[in-house]
Amino acid sequence: MGESKAGGASVPASQLVSSLAPPASPNERAWRRFRRNRLARISAWFLGGIVLLVLLWPLVTPHNPDMLSDNQFQPPSAKHWFGTDVHGRDVFTRVMYGAQISLLVGIVGAGVSLIIGVTWGATAGYVGGRTDNLMMRAVDILYSLPSIIFVIVLITTLEGLLKNWLAAIGSDGLAKSARLIFLFVGLGAVSWLTMARIVRGQVLSLRTRQFVNASRVLGAGPVWILRQHIIPNVLGVVIVYLTLTVPAIILYESFLSYLGLGIQPPMASWGSLIAEGAEQINPIRIYWWLIIFPGGVLVSTLLALNFLGDGLRDAWDVRGGN
Amino acid sequence: MQIAHRATGKNPLARFFFWRRLPRWSRRVAPIVSSLFILPSSFVLTSCGHREPPANITICNANEPESLDPHIVTGVSEMRITKALFDGLTRLEPRNAAPVPAIAERWDISPDGRTYTFHLRPNAVWSTGEPITSADVVWSWFRALNPATAGDYAGQLFYIKGAEDWYNGKIKEPSQVGIRALDDRTVQVELNSPLAFFLELCSFPTLAVVPRQVIEKHGDRWLHAKPLPTSGAFTLGAWRVNDKVRLLRNPRYWDAANTASEIIDVLPTGSPNTALNLYETGVADIVWDKDLVPSELMDVLGKRPDFHSFTYLGTYFYRFNVTKPPFNDARVRRAFALATDKNRIISKLTKGAERPATHFVPEGVANYSAATAPGFDPDAARRLLAEAGFPGGKGFPRVNYTFFGAAGGGAKLHGKVGIELQQMWRDVLGIAVELRQIERKVFYSSQSKLDYDVSMSSWIGDYNDANTFLDLFTSTSGNNRTGWKSDRYDALIKEANLQTDLQKRAEIFRLAETILIADEAPVVPVYFYAGFNYYNDAKIKGIWQNILDEHPMQYIYKKGRGVKGN
Amino acid sequence: MYFLRRLLSLIPLLLVISFLAFVLVRLAPGGPFDRERKPASPEIERQLQAKYRLDQPIWKQYIAYLGDLARGDFGPSLKYRNHTVTDIIAQALPVSLLLGAMAFGFALGVGIPVGYYTAVKRGRWEDYAGSLFSILMVCIPGFVIAPLLVMGFAIHWRLLPVALWASPWHAILPVAALGLFFSGRIARLMREGMLNTMQAEFVTAARAKGLSEHTLLLKHAFRLAVLPVVSYSGPLLADLLTGSFVIETIFQIPGIGIFIVNGSLNRDYTMVVGLVILYATLLVVLNLLVDFLYTLLDPRVKYE
C-alpha cells in the first residue's frame, strides 16, 4: 500500500473550502479515519451488541441457565435456539450466561497484560544494561514456574486465608465470586509475561533511532521519551498482541476447565462450554451444537475484537496508514 | 552490484544461483534456523530403522502404570499387568475369578480354619531358570510387610498372625510371624482368625512372589534389570513410559502350554475418545477399563455386539460429614438419601449397565445377598426433614457437595452427578446445596480432614467378599472418613469375620449393612458400577466377563494369531 | 562477551527457579501419596514420607536435593516409583523435542508467509481471508482442532494413523494440530511487523530511489518486520519443545508434556522441579539465541 497522495489531480472546490477550515485535532482526525473503516465499525457494533445481550440476557431468553430438564441433547429448535446439553439446560442461555465470565476474564487478562506488561517491557528495553537483564530474568523466572501449580496454590491459599472472613460474611454470592476473583488473579498473573518480552524487543529496536537520540540531545527525560515516542510507536504491536492475549486467556481458562480446575459448576464460561463440547467429538455421533455454538460465538467475538483492534491501530497510528 | 561482488566469494555455496539471490543477513541467520530443521529430520530418518515385531494382541489399558512392582501397586490397571508378570500361591481363573492353584499346587486347611499349609509345585521356576522355593515365598511376603518397601496395601497381610505387630515394630523376631517355610516346597501360614477369602487374597498382587535375586541387587530399580526373572505367564519385553508395556510369553512358566499369545502390547491410554479411535481403526484389539468409555456414547455403544458390560465390584456413593450439624442428625441424612432419585442419574448420565444401588455391597458378591435400603421416596424425605426441624428446608444451613474434577474419562461424571443431585435436593427438600469442585489431591486431603459437608465417593472392592465393603466404616478404618462411629457396627463386623459358617456370616453382615444404610445412613449408595470392555468376540478369544473384571492375559488370543495355531 | 555473561548467569538463575519451584509445589495442599483408599496402617504413610525425605523441613530437603543434583541425579519420581526423573526425561524428551521442532517449523512455515502476504495485500480480500484464517487458528483450542483433524483425516478418509508415535506418518497430524494453533499467532505478529516496517523512513527512501517493490519488501523490510515474531519465538519454542499436554493426550504420544501437567496434579515434587529446571534452561538458552538473532536482523540493536 502506500500509494502516494501527491499528484496533480484537480481538486474540487468543496474540498478546497474544507481544507481552509480550521484543522481538526489529531484525535478528531483519527476518529474520522476510524469511522471510515467499515469493517471496524461493524465490529464495534457487533461487540456492543454482545455486551448488551450479555447484560440483558434475562430479557431475551425465557430459560434459566441452571434449569435442568429431561430433554437432554436436543438439537436446535424453535424452543431451544442452540439446543440442550447433557442436563437438559438450554445452550443459548448458557452461552449468554457464560459470556459474562469470559468477557471479564478477557478484560482482566488484557488489562493486566497492558498495564504491567507494557510498562515492564518498555522500561527494560529502554533502560537496557543490567536493569534490562534483571527485569527480563525476572520474567524468565516467572515464566518457568508451572502455571498450573501456581494457579492451584494461589486459589487454595487465598481461599484458606479468606475462608473465615467469608464464612463470617455469610453471603452466598460473595463466596462464589470470591473464587472467581481468585481465578482471575491467577490468570492475570501469567498473562503479562509474553507481552513484556515482545514490547522489550520492539523498544530495543526503537531506542537507537534518530528521533529518540534527537529528543535525548534536546534534554528530554527518559519517562517523557517513553511516553511520547516509544510507547506510541509500539502501540501497533501492543494492540495486535492484546488481541492475541484475550483469546489466549480465554483458552487457558478453557484448558483449566478441561483439567477440572476452572470455573465451578454449575457456572459456565465460553471456555468451559467449549471444553465440555470438545469431549463430544468422536466418530460415532457428535452433538455438534454443543461445540459449534459456543465456539462460533467465541470466534466471532474475537474476530470482531481483532478487526476493531486493526481499525484502532490504523486510525491512531502515528505515521498514518492510508 | 551485489551479485558481481559475491561471484568469487569464499562461500562454497555461492555456486548455487539461489544463494546469491538471498539477502546477506539471511545467510547468517539461515544456518541457525536450518539446524533446527535438519536435526529433527535426521532423528526421524534414523528412528525409522527401529522396527519391532507386531504384537499378537494390543490392549488399551488405563493410564500409565505407576509401577510394576506388585508390592506397591494400588490401581486396577497396574494390577492387570503385574498379575501377568508375577504369580502368587493362587491365581484367579478367567471365567468366574475363583482362586485356583498357581505356584502352590495344593493346600491343606486346618479344621479351625486358621492354618493353611501350601505345597509348592516342583516345576515352578523363574523365567531365568532358577526354581521358586518356599524361601522365595516367605522372603516376598516379608518384603511386602517391610515398612521400607512402603507399599500402600501391606495391610492385606495383616490378617496373618503377628504381621501387623511386625510391621509396627512391636515384634522383632520373624519367627513370631505366622509365615513359615517348613521345607523347600512347603509354606505354612497362620491367620489371626479364619478368613473366608484367604485363598483369593493369595492371588492379590501384594502377596505375589517376587525375585529376591534382583531386588537385593538393584533396590528400587529392580524392574529395569535385564534379564528380569518373572514368576508369571509373561516376561517384560519392554516398558516405555506412556508408550507401551510389551509382554512376552514366558516359556518356562509351569502353565506355559496354555499361554495363548506370544506378544501382548499394553497401551496406556488417557483419553476415552483416543481409545475408541484406536479400536475403530483396528490398532487396538481390546479396550478394557470402565474409564475408557465415552459416557455420552454409552447408549449407542451399548447396542453393539462387540461392547460388553457386566456388573462390577464397585459402588458409587456419597458420604456425610457426621461431626458437624446439620448432618449429625440421622434424620437429615436419611431425608437426603430418600430424596435421591438413583434411576434418574443412571438414565440421564451414566446410561450404561449400572444398576441403582439400594444397598451398599454390590450385587453379585460371593456368599452374600444384601439388605435393602429405602429407595426414592420424596414424601418420606420431606417428613423426616420436618421432623428434624427444617420443614420445607427452612432454616437449613448452607452446605456444599464436594467432588473433584480431572481431565479424561470418569472424573467428568462427578460434576454432572453433583448437578443432578443439587436439583433433586432443591426440588424435593427445598434445600439449596452448593457445589464445590476442588482439585483431586486437595479433595483427598479435605476428605481425610473432614473438611466437607457432603462428598462424592466411590469404592472398588479388593476381593470378592462383602467384608471389603463393610469394614470400611468401622471406627478404626482409615477409609471411614465420615466421623461416624458405632460400637454395635464394629462388634458385628468383628463377629462376622470370626464366623466360619458362611450363612451365619452373611446374616451378620446383613444386620450390619442395615445399620449402615437404613438406620444411620452416614453414606448413601447411588449406583453400582458396571465394567466395560470392547473387543470383537468373533476374533478375540479367552476373555470372559466376571464381577472382578479379571481377565488374565494368559488366555487371550486372536484367532489365527494364537500360539497354538487356533 | 555479553552473551557469555548471560550464559554464566544461568547457574544462579536456575538456583532461584529451582528453589521457587521446590517450595511452590510443596505449598499446594495434598501430597503425592494421598489417594482414595488410605493404607491400613498410619505407619505405612509415615514410611512413605520418610523414604522420600518428605518429613524433613523444606530447607533440609532442598539442600539434599541440591546435593543429588550436583551428581546429576534429579531424584526418583514420586508417582512412578520405579523410574527416576532422569529415566523419564531420557525417554520422553527426545520425542517432545522432535514433535516441538517440527511443529515450530510448521508454524513458521505457514505463519510467516500468511502474515507477510496479508500485510502486503492489506485491505484486499487476501488480507481478510488470511486474517480470518489466523484468527480462527488463534481462537480454536488444541483439544478441538486435534479431534477434528483426527476425525477428518484419520477416520473419515483413512489417510493417516489415528494416534500413537511409531512412524513419520504418525507425526503428521500432531504436528499439524500443534503447528496450526501457533501459526495463527505468528501470522498476526508477522503482519503487524510488516505493516510497521513498510511505513518506516528507510523504506520510503528506498522506494524513492527506485528499488523494486519485491526486493524492497523481501530483502530489507522483512528482516525488521520479523522481529516481533522472533521475540515471540523464544518462549514459543521453549513451550513446544517441552511438549503439549493436550496433543500428547489426544494422540497418545510419549512426550514430556503430559508429565509436566500431571506432575503438578499428582504432586510429584521431584518431577515438577526437575522439569522446571529443564524448561528454564531451554528458555534461557533460547532467549539468548533470540537476542543474538536481534543483532543479526537489526544492526541498530546493541547490548551493553
PDB file of N, CA, C and O in Angstrom, chain B residues 310-351:
ATOM      1  N   PHE B 310     -20.836 -55.576  32.294  1.00  0.00           N
ATOM      2  CA  PHE B 310     -21.093 -56.582  33.319  1.00  0.00           C
ATOM      3  C   PHE B 310     -21.080 -55.888  34.666  1.00  0.00           C
ATOM      4  O   PHE B 310     -20.531 -54.802  34.817  1.00  0.00           O
ATOM      5  N   THR B 311     -21.709 -56.532  35.629  1.00  0.00           N
ATOM      6  CA  THR B 311     -21.707 -55.962  36.980  1.00  0.00           C
ATOM      7  C   THR B 311     -20.296 -55.974  37.506  1.00  0.00           C
ATOM      8  O   THR B 311     -19.568 -56.927  37.331  1.00  0.00           O
ATOM      9  N   TYR B 312     -19.952 -54.911  38.157  1.00  0.00           N
ATOM     10  CA  TYR B 312     -18.585 -54.759  38.621  1.00  0.00           C
ATOM     11  C   TYR B 312     -18.602 -54.535  40.125  1.00  0.00           C
ATOM     12  O   TYR B 312     -19.563 -54.011  40.679  1.00  0.00           O
ATOM     13  N   LEU B 313     -17.513 -54.925  40.734  1.00  0.00           N
ATOM     14  CA  LEU B 313     -17.464 -54.887  42.191  1.00  0.00           C
ATOM     15  C   LEU B 313     -17.145 -53.488  42.684  1.00  0.00           C
ATOM     16  O   LEU B 313     -16.100 -53.254  43.282  1.00  0.00           O
ATOM     17  N   GLY B 314     -18.050 -52.542  42.432  1.00  0.00           N
ATOM     18  CA  GLY B 314     -17.761 -51.202  42.921  1.00  0.00           C
ATOM     19  C   GLY B 314     -19.056 -50.443  43.146  1.00  0.00           C
ATOM     20  O   GLY B 314     -20.066 -50.694  42.504  1.00  0.00           O
ATOM     21  N   THR B 315     -19.002 -49.510  44.052  1.00  0.00           N
ATOM     22  CA  THR B 315     -20.181 -48.698  44.371  1.00  0.00           C
ATOM     23  C   THR B 315     -19.848 -47.227  44.280  1.00  0.00           C
ATOM     24  O   THR B 315     -18.797 -46.799  44.761  1.00  0.00           O
ATOM     25  N   TYR B 316     -20.741 -46.459  43.684  1.00  0.00           N
ATOM     26  CA  TYR B 316     -20.612 -45.002  43.663  1.00  0.00           C
ATOM     27  C   TYR B 316     -21.557 -44.480  44.735  1.00  0.00           C
ATOM     28  O   TYR B 316     -22.742 -44.784  44.720  1.00  0.00           O
ATOM     29  N   PHE B 317     -21.024 -43.710  45.645  1.00  0.00           N
ATOM     30  CA  PHE B 317     -21.886 -43.255  46.739  1.00  0.00           C
ATOM     31  C   PHE B 317     -21.477 -41.871  47.188  1.00  0.00           C
ATOM     32  O   PHE B 317     -20.546 -41.283  46.631  1.00  0.00           O
ATOM     33  N   TYR B 318     -22.178 -41.320  48.132  1.00  0.00           N
ATOM     34  CA  TYR B 318     -21.699 -40.069  48.725  1.00  0.00           C
ATOM     35  C   TYR B 318     -21.730 -40.181  50.246  1.00  0.00           C
ATOM     36  O   TYR B 318     -22.502 -40.907  50.814  1.00  0.00           O
ATOM     37  N   ARG B 319     -20.805 -39.462  50.842  1.00  0.00           N
ATOM     38  CA  ARG B 319     -20.609 -39.520  52.299  1.00  0.00           C
ATOM     39  C   ARG B 319     -21.103 -38.245  52.942  1.00  0.00           C
ATOM     40  O   ARG B 319     -21.068 -37.190  52.329  1.00  0.00           O
ATOM     41  N   PHE B 320     -21.473 -38.350  54.189  1.00  0.00           N
ATOM     42  CA  PHE B 320     -21.791 -37.177  55.000  1.00  0.00           C
ATOM     43  C   PHE B 320     -20.709 -36.993  56.046  1.00  0.00           C
ATOM     44  O   PHE B 320     -20.155 -37.954  56.556  1.00  0.00           O
ATOM     45  N   ASN B 321     -20.465 -35.754  56.376  1.00  0.00           N
ATOM     46  CA  ASN B 321     -19.579 -35.475  57.493  1.00  0.00           C
ATOM     47  C   ASN B 321     -20.463 -35.399  58.728  1.00  0.00           C
ATOM     48  O   ASN B 321     -21.151 -34.403  58.950  1.00  0.00           O
ATOM     49  N   VAL B 322     -20.484 -36.479  59.529  1.00  0.00           N
ATOM     50  CA  VAL B 322     -21.460 -36.536  60.605  1.00  0.00           C
ATOM     51  C   VAL B 322     -21.007 -35.800  61.855  1.00  0.00           C
ATOM     52  O   VAL B 322     -21.695 -35.792  62.855  1.00  0.00           O
ATOM     53  N   THR B 323     -19.827 -35.179  61.805  1.00  0.00           N
ATOM     54  CA  THR B 323     -19.368 -34.498  63.017  1.00  0.00           C
ATOM     55  C   THR B 323     -19.922 -33.082  63.136  1.00  0.00           C
ATOM     56  O   THR B 323     -19.796 -32.454  64.169  1.00  0.00           O
ATOM     57  N   LYS B 324     -20.483 -32.570  62.025  1.00  0.00           N
ATOM     58  CA  LYS B 324     -20.967 -31.186  62.087  1.00  0.00           C
ATOM     59  C   LYS B 324     -22.467 -31.140  61.857  1.00  0.00           C
ATOM     60  O   LYS B 324     -22.968 -31.919  61.035  1.00  0.00           O
ATOM     61  N   PRO B 325     -23.196 -30.225  62.500  1.00  0.00           N
ATOM     62  CA  PRO B 325     -24.589 -30.042  62.106  1.00  0.00           C
ATOM     63  C   PRO B 325     -24.625 -29.514  60.679  1.00  0.00           C
ATOM     64  O   PRO B 325     -23.719 -28.795  60.286  1.00  0.00           O
ATOM     65  N   PRO B 326     -25.668 -29.750  59.927  1.00  0.00           N
ATOM     66  CA  PRO B 326     -26.884 -30.489  60.268  1.00  0.00           C
ATOM     67  C   PRO B 326     -26.790 -31.986  60.081  1.00  0.00           C
ATOM     68  O   PRO B 326     -27.739 -32.703  60.359  1.00  0.00           O
ATOM     69  N   PHE B 327     -25.614 -32.470  59.562  1.00  0.00           N
ATOM     70  CA  PHE B 327     -25.597 -33.883  59.220  1.00  0.00           C
ATOM     71  C   PHE B 327     -25.261 -34.789  60.389  1.00  0.00           C
ATOM     72  O   PHE B 327     -25.044 -35.979  60.222  1.00  0.00           O
ATOM     73  N   ASN B 328     -25.203 -34.237  61.577  1.00  0.00           N
ATOM     74  CA  ASN B 328     -25.027 -35.112  62.721  1.00  0.00           C
ATOM     75  C   ASN B 328     -26.358 -35.749  63.116  1.00  0.00           C
ATOM     76  O   ASN B 328     -26.412 -36.626  63.959  1.00  0.00           O
ATOM     77  N   ASP B 329     -27.433 -35.299  62.482  1.00  0.00           N
ATOM     78  CA  ASP B 329     -28.750 -35.847  62.759  1.00  0.00           C
ATOM     79  C   ASP B 329     -29.080 -36.890  61.697  1.00  0.00           C
ATOM     80  O   ASP B 329     -29.154 -36.566  60.512  1.00  0.00           O
ATOM     81  N   ALA B 330     -29.299 -38.136  62.152  1.00  0.00           N
ATOM     82  CA  ALA B 330     -29.515 -39.210  61.182  1.00  0.00           C
ATOM     83  C   ALA B 330     -30.761 -38.972  60.335  1.00  0.00           C
ATOM     84  O   ALA B 330     -30.843 -39.413  59.197  1.00  0.00           O
ATOM     85  N   ARG B 331     -31.721 -38.221  60.865  1.00  0.00           N
ATOM     86  CA  ARG B 331     -32.945 -37.999  60.095  1.00  0.00           C
ATOM     87  C   ARG B 331     -32.665 -37.131  58.879  1.00  0.00           C
ATOM     88  O   ARG B 331     -33.212 -37.354  57.795  1.00  0.00           O
ATOM     89  N   VAL B 332     -31.803 -36.142  59.064  1.00  0.00           N
ATOM     90  CA  VAL B 332     -31.442 -35.298  57.925  1.00  0.00           C
ATOM     91  C   VAL B 332     -30.769 -36.153  56.855  1.00  0.00           C
ATOM     92  O   VAL B 332     -31.058 -36.047  55.655  1.00  0.00           O
ATOM     93  N   ARG B 333     -29.868 -37.005  57.281  1.00  0.00           N
ATOM     94  CA  ARG B 333     -29.147 -37.848  56.321  1.00  0.00           C
ATOM     95  C   ARG B 333     -30.113 -38.761  55.590  1.00  0.00           C
ATOM     96  O   ARG B 333     -30.055 -38.908  54.372  1.00  0.00           O
ATOM     97  N   ARG B 334     -31.036 -39.334  56.319  1.00  0.00           N
ATOM     98  CA  ARG B 334     -31.972 -40.231  55.659  1.00  0.00           C
ATOM     99  C   ARG B 334     -32.876 -39.456  54.722  1.00  0.00           C
ATOM    100  O   ARG B 334     -33.254 -39.956  53.664  1.00  0.00           O
ATOM    101  N   ALA B 335     -33.202 -38.222  55.096  1.00  0.00           N
ATOM    102  CA  ALA B 335     -34.027 -37.404  54.208  1.00  0.00           C
ATOM    103  C   ALA B 335     -33.310 -37.189  52.885  1.00  0.00           C
ATOM    104  O   ALA B 335     -33.887 -37.330  51.801  1.00  0.00           O
ATOM    105  N   PHE B 336     -32.031 -36.849  52.955  1.00  0.00           N
ATOM    106  CA  PHE B 336     -31.250 -36.647  51.735  1.00  0.00           C
ATOM    107  C   PHE B 336     -31.215 -37.925  50.916  1.00  0.00           C
ATOM    108  O   PHE B 336     -31.312 -37.902  49.682  1.00  0.00           O
ATOM    109  N   ALA B 337     -31.057 -39.056  51.604  1.00  0.00           N
ATOM    110  CA  ALA B 337     -30.985 -40.332  50.885  1.00  0.00           C
ATOM    111  C   ALA B 337     -32.294 -40.614  50.167  1.00  0.00           C
ATOM    112  O   ALA B 337     -32.308 -41.033  49.012  1.00  0.00           O
ATOM    113  N   LEU B 338     -33.420 -40.351  50.859  1.00  0.00           N
ATOM    114  CA  LEU B 338     -34.716 -40.645  50.250  1.00  0.00           C
ATOM    115  C   LEU B 338     -35.021 -39.681  49.109  1.00  0.00           C
ATOM    116  O   LEU B 338     -35.845 -39.964  48.257  1.00  0.00           O
ATOM    117  N   ALA B 339     -34.371 -38.532  49.098  1.00  0.00           N
ATOM    118  CA  ALA B 339     -34.619 -37.564  48.037  1.00  0.00           C
ATOM    119  C   ALA B 339     -33.783 -37.824  46.797  1.00  0.00           C
ATOM    120  O   ALA B 339     -33.864 -37.093  45.820  1.00  0.00           O
ATOM    121  N   THR B 340     -32.947 -38.855  46.837  1.00  0.00           N
ATOM    122  CA  THR B 340     -32.058 -39.121  45.710  1.00  0.00           C
ATOM    123  C   THR B 340     -32.700 -40.089  44.742  1.00  0.00           C
ATOM    124  O   THR B 340     -32.978 -41.232  45.089  1.00  0.00           O
ATOM    125  N   ASP B 341     -32.933 -39.624  43.517  1.00  0.00           N
ATOM    126  CA  ASP B 341     -33.548 -40.466  42.501  1.00  0.00           C
ATOM    127  C   ASP B 341     -32.445 -41.151  41.704  1.00  0.00           C
ATOM    128  O   ASP B 341     -31.936 -40.618  40.721  1.00  0.00           O
ATOM    129  N   LYS B 342     -32.084 -42.349  42.131  1.00  0.00           N
ATOM    130  CA  LYS B 342     -30.925 -43.004  41.530  1.00  0.00           C
ATOM    131  C   LYS B 342     -31.170 -43.404  40.089  1.00  0.00           C
ATOM    132  O   LYS B 342     -30.262 -43.343  39.257  1.00  0.00           O
ATOM    133  N   ASN B 343     -32.402 -43.796  39.795  1.00  0.00           N
ATOM    134  CA  ASN B 343     -32.691 -44.212  38.424  1.00  0.00           C
ATOM    135  C   ASN B 343     -32.476 -43.083  37.451  1.00  0.00           C
ATOM    136  O   ASN B 343     -32.001 -43.273  36.333  1.00  0.00           O
ATOM    137  N   ARG B 344     -32.817 -41.866  37.906  1.00  0.00           N
ATOM    138  CA  ARG B 344     -32.667 -40.729  37.022  1.00  0.00           C
ATOM    139  C   ARG B 344     -31.205 -40.473  36.701  1.00  0.00           C
ATOM    140  O   ARG B 344     -30.842 -40.157  35.569  1.00  0.00           O
ATOM    141  N   ILE B 345     -30.370 -40.621  37.705  1.00  0.00           N
ATOM    142  CA  ILE B 345     -28.951 -40.390  37.460  1.00  0.00           C
ATOM    143  C   ILE B 345     -28.419 -41.391  36.445  1.00  0.00           C
ATOM    144  O   ILE B 345     -27.655 -41.053  35.546  1.00  0.00           O
ATOM    145  N   ILE B 346     -28.852 -42.628  36.586  1.00  0.00           N
ATOM    146  CA  ILE B 346     -28.356 -43.639  35.664  1.00  0.00           C
ATOM    147  C   ILE B 346     -28.899 -43.389  34.262  1.00  0.00           C
ATOM    148  O   ILE B 346     -28.164 -43.406  33.286  1.00  0.00           O
ATOM    149  N   SER B 347     -30.182 -43.116  34.158  1.00  0.00           N
ATOM    150  CA  SER B 347     -30.742 -42.997  32.813  1.00  0.00           C
ATOM    151  C   SER B 347     -30.268 -41.725  32.141  1.00  0.00           C
ATOM    152  O   SER B 347     -30.151 -41.672  30.927  1.00  0.00           O
ATOM    153  N   LYS B 348     -29.974 -40.710  32.903  1.00  0.00           N
ATOM    154  CA  LYS B 348     -29.591 -39.449  32.277  1.00  0.00           C
ATOM    155  C   LYS B 348     -28.089 -39.330  32.072  1.00  0.00           C
ATOM    156  O   LYS B 348     -27.629 -38.763  31.090  1.00  0.00           O
ATOM    157  N   LEU B 349     -27.316 -39.819  33.034  1.00  0.00           N
ATOM    158  CA  LEU B 349     -25.892 -39.535  32.988  1.00  0.00           C
ATOM    159  C   LEU B 349     -25.025 -40.718  32.594  1.00  0.00           C
ATOM    160  O   LEU B 349     -24.232 -40.616  31.684  1.00  0.00           O
ATOM    161  N   THR B 350     -25.170 -41.826  33.278  1.00  0.00           N
ATOM    162  CA  THR B 350     -24.205 -42.877  33.018  1.00  0.00           C
ATOM    163  C   THR B 350     -24.627 -43.794  31.878  1.00  0.00           C
ATOM    164  O   THR B 350     -23.795 -44.261  31.118  1.00  0.00           O
ATOM    165  N   LYS B 351     -25.926 -44.033  31.766  1.00  0.00           N
ATOM    166  CA  LYS B 351     -26.503 -44.740  30.622  1.00  0.00           C
ATOM    167  C   LYS B 351     -25.935 -46.106  30.337  1.00  0.00           C
ATOM    168  O   LYS B 351     -26.122 -46.644  29.271  1.00  0.00           O
TER     169      LYS B 351
END
